[in-house]
mmCIF file of C-alpha atoms in Angstrom:
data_model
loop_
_atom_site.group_PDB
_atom_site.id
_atom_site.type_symbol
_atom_site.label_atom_id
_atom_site.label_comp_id
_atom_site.label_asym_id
_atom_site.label_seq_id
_atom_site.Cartn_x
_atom_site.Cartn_y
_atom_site.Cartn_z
ATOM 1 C CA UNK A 1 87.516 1.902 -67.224
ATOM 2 C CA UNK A 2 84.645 4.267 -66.386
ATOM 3 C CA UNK A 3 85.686 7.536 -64.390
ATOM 4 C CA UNK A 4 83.378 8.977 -61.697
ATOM 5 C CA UNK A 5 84.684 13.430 -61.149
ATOM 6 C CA UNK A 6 83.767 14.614 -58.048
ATOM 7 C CA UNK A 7 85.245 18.354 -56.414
ATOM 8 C CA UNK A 8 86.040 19.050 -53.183
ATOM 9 C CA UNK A 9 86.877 21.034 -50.523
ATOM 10 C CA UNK A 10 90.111 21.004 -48.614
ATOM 11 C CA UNK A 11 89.591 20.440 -44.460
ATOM 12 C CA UNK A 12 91.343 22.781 -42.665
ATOM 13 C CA UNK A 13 89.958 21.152 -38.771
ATOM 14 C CA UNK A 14 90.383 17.287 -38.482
ATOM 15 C CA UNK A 15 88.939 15.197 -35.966
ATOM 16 C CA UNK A 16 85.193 14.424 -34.507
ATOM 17 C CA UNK A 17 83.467 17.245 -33.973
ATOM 18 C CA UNK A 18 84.511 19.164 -37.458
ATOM 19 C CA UNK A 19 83.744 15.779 -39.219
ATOM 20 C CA UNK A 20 80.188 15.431 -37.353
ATOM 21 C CA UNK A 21 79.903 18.940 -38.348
ATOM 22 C CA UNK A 22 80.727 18.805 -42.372
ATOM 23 C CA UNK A 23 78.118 15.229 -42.110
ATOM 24 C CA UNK A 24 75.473 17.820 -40.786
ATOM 25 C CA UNK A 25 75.820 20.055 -43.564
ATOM 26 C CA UNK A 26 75.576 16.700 -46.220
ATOM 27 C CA UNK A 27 79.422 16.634 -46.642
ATOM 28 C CA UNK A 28 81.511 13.182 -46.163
ATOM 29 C CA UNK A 29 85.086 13.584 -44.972
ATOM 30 C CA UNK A 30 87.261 11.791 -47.085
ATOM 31 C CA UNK A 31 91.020 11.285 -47.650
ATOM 32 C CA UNK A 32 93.306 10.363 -50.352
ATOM 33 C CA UNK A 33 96.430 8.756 -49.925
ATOM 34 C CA UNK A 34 99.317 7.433 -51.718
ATOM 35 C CA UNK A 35 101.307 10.167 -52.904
ATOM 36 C CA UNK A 36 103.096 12.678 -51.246
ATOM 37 C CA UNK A 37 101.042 13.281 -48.014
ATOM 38 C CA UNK A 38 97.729 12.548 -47.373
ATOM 39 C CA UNK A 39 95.155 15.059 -48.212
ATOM 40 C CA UNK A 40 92.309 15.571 -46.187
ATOM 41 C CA UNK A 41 88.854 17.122 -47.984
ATOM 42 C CA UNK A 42 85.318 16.745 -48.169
ATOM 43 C CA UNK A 43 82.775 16.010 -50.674
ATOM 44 C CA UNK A 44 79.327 16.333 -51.075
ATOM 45 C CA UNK A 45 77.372 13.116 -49.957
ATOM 46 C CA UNK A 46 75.323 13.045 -53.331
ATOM 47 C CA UNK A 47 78.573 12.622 -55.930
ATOM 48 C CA UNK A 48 78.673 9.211 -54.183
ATOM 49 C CA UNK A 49 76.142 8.232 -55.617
ATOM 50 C CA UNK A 50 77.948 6.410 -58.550
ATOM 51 C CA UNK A 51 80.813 5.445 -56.813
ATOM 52 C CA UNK A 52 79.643 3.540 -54.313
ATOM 53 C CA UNK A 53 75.706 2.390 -54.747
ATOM 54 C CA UNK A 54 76.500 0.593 -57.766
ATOM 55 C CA UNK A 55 77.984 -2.829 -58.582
ATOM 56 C CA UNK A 56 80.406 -1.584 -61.331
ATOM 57 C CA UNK A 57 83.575 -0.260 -60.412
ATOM 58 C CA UNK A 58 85.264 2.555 -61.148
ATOM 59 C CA UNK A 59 87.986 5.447 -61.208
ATOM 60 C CA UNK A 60 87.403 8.547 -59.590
ATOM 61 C CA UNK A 61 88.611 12.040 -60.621
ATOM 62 C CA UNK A 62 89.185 14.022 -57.484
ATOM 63 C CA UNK A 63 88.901 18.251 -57.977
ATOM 64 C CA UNK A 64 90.211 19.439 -54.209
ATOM 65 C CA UNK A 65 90.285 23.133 -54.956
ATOM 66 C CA UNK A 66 92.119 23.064 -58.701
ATOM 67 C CA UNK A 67 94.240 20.006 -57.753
ATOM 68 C CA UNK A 68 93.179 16.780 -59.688
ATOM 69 C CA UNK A 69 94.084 13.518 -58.706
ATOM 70 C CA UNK A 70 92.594 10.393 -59.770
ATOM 71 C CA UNK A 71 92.334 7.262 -57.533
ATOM 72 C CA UNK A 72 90.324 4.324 -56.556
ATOM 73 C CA UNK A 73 87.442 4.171 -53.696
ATOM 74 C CA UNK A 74 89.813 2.306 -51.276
ATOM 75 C CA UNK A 75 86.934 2.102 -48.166
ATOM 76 C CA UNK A 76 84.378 4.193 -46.893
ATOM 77 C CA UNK A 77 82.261 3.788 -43.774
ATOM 78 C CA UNK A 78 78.362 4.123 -43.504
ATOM 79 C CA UNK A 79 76.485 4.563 -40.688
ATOM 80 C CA UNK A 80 74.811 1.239 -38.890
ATOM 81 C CA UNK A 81 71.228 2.266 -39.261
ATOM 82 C CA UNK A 82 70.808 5.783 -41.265
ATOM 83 C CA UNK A 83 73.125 4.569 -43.993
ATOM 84 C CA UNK A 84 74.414 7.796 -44.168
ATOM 85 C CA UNK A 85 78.246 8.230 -45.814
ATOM 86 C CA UNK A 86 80.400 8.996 -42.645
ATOM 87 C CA UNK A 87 84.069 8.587 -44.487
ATOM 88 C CA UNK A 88 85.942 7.454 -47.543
ATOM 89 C CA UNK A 89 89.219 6.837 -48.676
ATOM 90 C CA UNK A 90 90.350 6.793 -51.719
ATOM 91 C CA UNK A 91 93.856 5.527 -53.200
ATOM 92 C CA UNK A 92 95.902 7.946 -55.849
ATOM 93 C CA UNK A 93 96.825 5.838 -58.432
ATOM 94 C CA UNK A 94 100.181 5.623 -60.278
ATOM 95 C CA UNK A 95 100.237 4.251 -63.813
ATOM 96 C CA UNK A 96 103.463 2.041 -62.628
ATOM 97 C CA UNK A 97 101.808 0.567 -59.821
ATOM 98 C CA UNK A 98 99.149 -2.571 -59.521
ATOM 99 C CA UNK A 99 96.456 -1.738 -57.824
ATOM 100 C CA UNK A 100 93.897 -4.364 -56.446
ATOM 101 C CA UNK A 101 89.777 -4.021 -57.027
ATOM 102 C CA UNK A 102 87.138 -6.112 -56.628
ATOM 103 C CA UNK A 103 85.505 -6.365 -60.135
ATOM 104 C CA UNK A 104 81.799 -7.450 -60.921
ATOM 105 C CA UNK A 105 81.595 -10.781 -63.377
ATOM 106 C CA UNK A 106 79.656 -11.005 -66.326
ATOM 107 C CA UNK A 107 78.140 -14.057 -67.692
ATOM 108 C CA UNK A 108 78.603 -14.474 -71.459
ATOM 109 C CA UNK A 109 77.588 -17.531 -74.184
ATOM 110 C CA UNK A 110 74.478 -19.914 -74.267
ATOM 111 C CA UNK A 111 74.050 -22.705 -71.645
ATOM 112 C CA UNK A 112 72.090 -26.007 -73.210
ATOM 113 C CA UNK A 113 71.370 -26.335 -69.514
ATOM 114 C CA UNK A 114 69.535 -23.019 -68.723
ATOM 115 C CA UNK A 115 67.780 -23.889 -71.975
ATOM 116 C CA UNK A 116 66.267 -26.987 -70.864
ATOM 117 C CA UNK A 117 64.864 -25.227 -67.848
ATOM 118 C CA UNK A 118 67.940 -24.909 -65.186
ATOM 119 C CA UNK A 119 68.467 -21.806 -63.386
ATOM 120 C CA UNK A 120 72.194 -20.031 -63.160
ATOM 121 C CA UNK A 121 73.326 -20.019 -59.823
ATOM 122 C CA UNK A 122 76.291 -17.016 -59.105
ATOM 123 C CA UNK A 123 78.605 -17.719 -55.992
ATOM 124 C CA UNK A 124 80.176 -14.687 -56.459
ATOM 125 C CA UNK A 125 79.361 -11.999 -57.703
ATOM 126 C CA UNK A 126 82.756 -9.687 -57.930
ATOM 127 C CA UNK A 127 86.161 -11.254 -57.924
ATOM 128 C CA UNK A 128 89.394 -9.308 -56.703
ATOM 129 C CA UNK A 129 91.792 -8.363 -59.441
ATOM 130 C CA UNK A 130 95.298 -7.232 -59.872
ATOM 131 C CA UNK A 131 96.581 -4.766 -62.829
ATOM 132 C CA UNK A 132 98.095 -1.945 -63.466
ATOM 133 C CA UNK A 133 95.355 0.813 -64.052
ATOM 134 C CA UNK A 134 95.625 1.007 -68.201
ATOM 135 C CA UNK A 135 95.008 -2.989 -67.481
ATOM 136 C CA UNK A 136 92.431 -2.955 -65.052
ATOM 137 C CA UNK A 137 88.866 -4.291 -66.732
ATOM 138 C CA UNK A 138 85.793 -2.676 -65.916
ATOM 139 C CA UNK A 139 84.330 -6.305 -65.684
ATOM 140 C CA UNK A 140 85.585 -9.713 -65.928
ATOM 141 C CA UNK A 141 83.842 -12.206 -68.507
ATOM 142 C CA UNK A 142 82.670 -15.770 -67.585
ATOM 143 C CA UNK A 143 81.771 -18.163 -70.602
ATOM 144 C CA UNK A 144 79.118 -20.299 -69.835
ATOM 145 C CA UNK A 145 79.174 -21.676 -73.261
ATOM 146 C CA UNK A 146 78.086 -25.682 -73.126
ATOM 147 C CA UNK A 147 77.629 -26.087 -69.289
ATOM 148 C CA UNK A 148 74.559 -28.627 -68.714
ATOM 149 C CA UNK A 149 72.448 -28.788 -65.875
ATOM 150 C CA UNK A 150 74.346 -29.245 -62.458
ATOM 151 C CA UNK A 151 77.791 -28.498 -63.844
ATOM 152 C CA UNK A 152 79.578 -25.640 -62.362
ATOM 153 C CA UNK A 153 82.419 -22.962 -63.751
ATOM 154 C CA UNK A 154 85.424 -22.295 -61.588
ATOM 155 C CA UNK A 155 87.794 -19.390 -61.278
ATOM 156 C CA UNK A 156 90.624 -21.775 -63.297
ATOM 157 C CA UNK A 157 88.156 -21.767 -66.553
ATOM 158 C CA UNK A 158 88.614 -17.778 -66.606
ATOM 159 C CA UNK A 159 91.116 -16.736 -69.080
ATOM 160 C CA UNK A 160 93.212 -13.089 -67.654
ATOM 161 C CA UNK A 161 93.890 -10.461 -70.278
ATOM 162 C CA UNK A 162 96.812 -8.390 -68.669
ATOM 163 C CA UNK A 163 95.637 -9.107 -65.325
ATOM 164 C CA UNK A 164 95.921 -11.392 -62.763
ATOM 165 C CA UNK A 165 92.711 -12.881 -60.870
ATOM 166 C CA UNK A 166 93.908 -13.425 -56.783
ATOM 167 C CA UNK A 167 91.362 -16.365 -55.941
ATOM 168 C CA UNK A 168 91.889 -19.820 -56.017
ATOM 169 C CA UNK A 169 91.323 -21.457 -59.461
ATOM 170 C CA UNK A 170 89.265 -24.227 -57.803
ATOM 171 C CA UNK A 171 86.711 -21.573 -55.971
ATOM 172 C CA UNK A 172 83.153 -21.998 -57.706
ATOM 173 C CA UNK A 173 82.226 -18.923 -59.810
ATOM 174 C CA UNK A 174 78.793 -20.127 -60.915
ATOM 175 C CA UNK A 175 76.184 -23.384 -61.468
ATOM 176 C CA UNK A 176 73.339 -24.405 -63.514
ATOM 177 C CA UNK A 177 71.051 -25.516 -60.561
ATOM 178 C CA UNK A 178 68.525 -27.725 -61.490
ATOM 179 C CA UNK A 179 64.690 -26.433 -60.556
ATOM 180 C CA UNK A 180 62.840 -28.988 -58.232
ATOM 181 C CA UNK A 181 59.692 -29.653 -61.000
ATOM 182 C CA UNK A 182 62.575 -30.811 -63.723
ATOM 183 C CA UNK A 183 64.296 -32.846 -60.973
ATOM 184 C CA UNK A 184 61.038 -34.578 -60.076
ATOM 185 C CA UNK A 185 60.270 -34.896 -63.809
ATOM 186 C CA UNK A 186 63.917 -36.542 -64.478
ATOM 187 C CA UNK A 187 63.241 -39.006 -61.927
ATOM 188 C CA UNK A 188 60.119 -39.928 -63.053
ATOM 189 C CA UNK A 189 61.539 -40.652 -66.182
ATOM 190 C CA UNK A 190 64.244 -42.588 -65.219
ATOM 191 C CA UNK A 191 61.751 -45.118 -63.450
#
């Protein structure tokens, strides 16, 4: 899996008005939790830039002043209109314990059904997945190999490699929709 470093700076004032404060000067607070105690620090908004507006997923290497610890992007909060970063928390990770993401999907193989002129239709987009970190896939692979128009894959059809996939396997993962000009043409030819 891809790993995002990003260094920060150890808070010594919590609460509103030190956290307004470090947002004024472009910094997010953030914690990260899971070992020990929770350590509070802040980051520069701009090294979220690859953590969070992006669809993959990924591990982050946290610098806080010469400690390291690596962990996931647990939540983070932006603001209602500006958009603007205004906290994140991230989750240390232990190489004994599952950990739970929500992993894009990639569509793999040839459809006879998108060849004749159908469109692929995604329901979802990112499915949640459990795995211990060494397991955990940077994306999970849905074969689309022989589906004809107006057929459908579902979450059973996906086939876990040291993970396990926490939806139900009847929940539609994607569809060969069929475009409204074919439809009208496959009616016409069925008359």
């Amino acid at each position: 899996m891809k790993t995002v470093e990003i260094v920060g700076y150890k808070r010594e004032a919590l609460g509103k008005k030190s956290a307004k404060d470090l947002r004024k000067e472009g910094l997010a607070p953030c914690v990260v939790y899971g070992g020990e105690e929770p350590i509070h620090f802040a980051v520069p908004m701009y090294l979220f830039k690859d953590i969070i507006y992006t669809p993959a997923v990924c591990f982050v290497k946290i610098n806080i002043e010469g400690v390291e610890k690596t962990a996931i992007l647990q939540d983070y909060q932006l603001h209602p209109i500006s958009e603007v970063l205004l906290h994140a928390d991230f989750l240390e990770l232990k190489e004994d314990t599952p950990i739970k993401m929500d992993v894009p999907l990639s569509f793999t193989g040839k459809s006879p059904g998108i060849q004749q002129g159908g469109k692929l239709v995604a329901k979802i987009r990112k499915i949640k997945v459990k795995a211990l970190p060494a397991n955990m896939p940077e994306s999970v692979e849905v074969s689309i190999e022989g589906m004809e128009l107006g057929k459908s894959v579902r979450v059973g059809a996906i086939k876990p490699d040291n993970y396990e996939i926490l939806y139900n396997d009847s929940v539609t993962v994607a569809s060969v929709a069929i475009p409204r000009a074919l439809r009208s043409a496959m009616d016409a030819a069925a008359e």
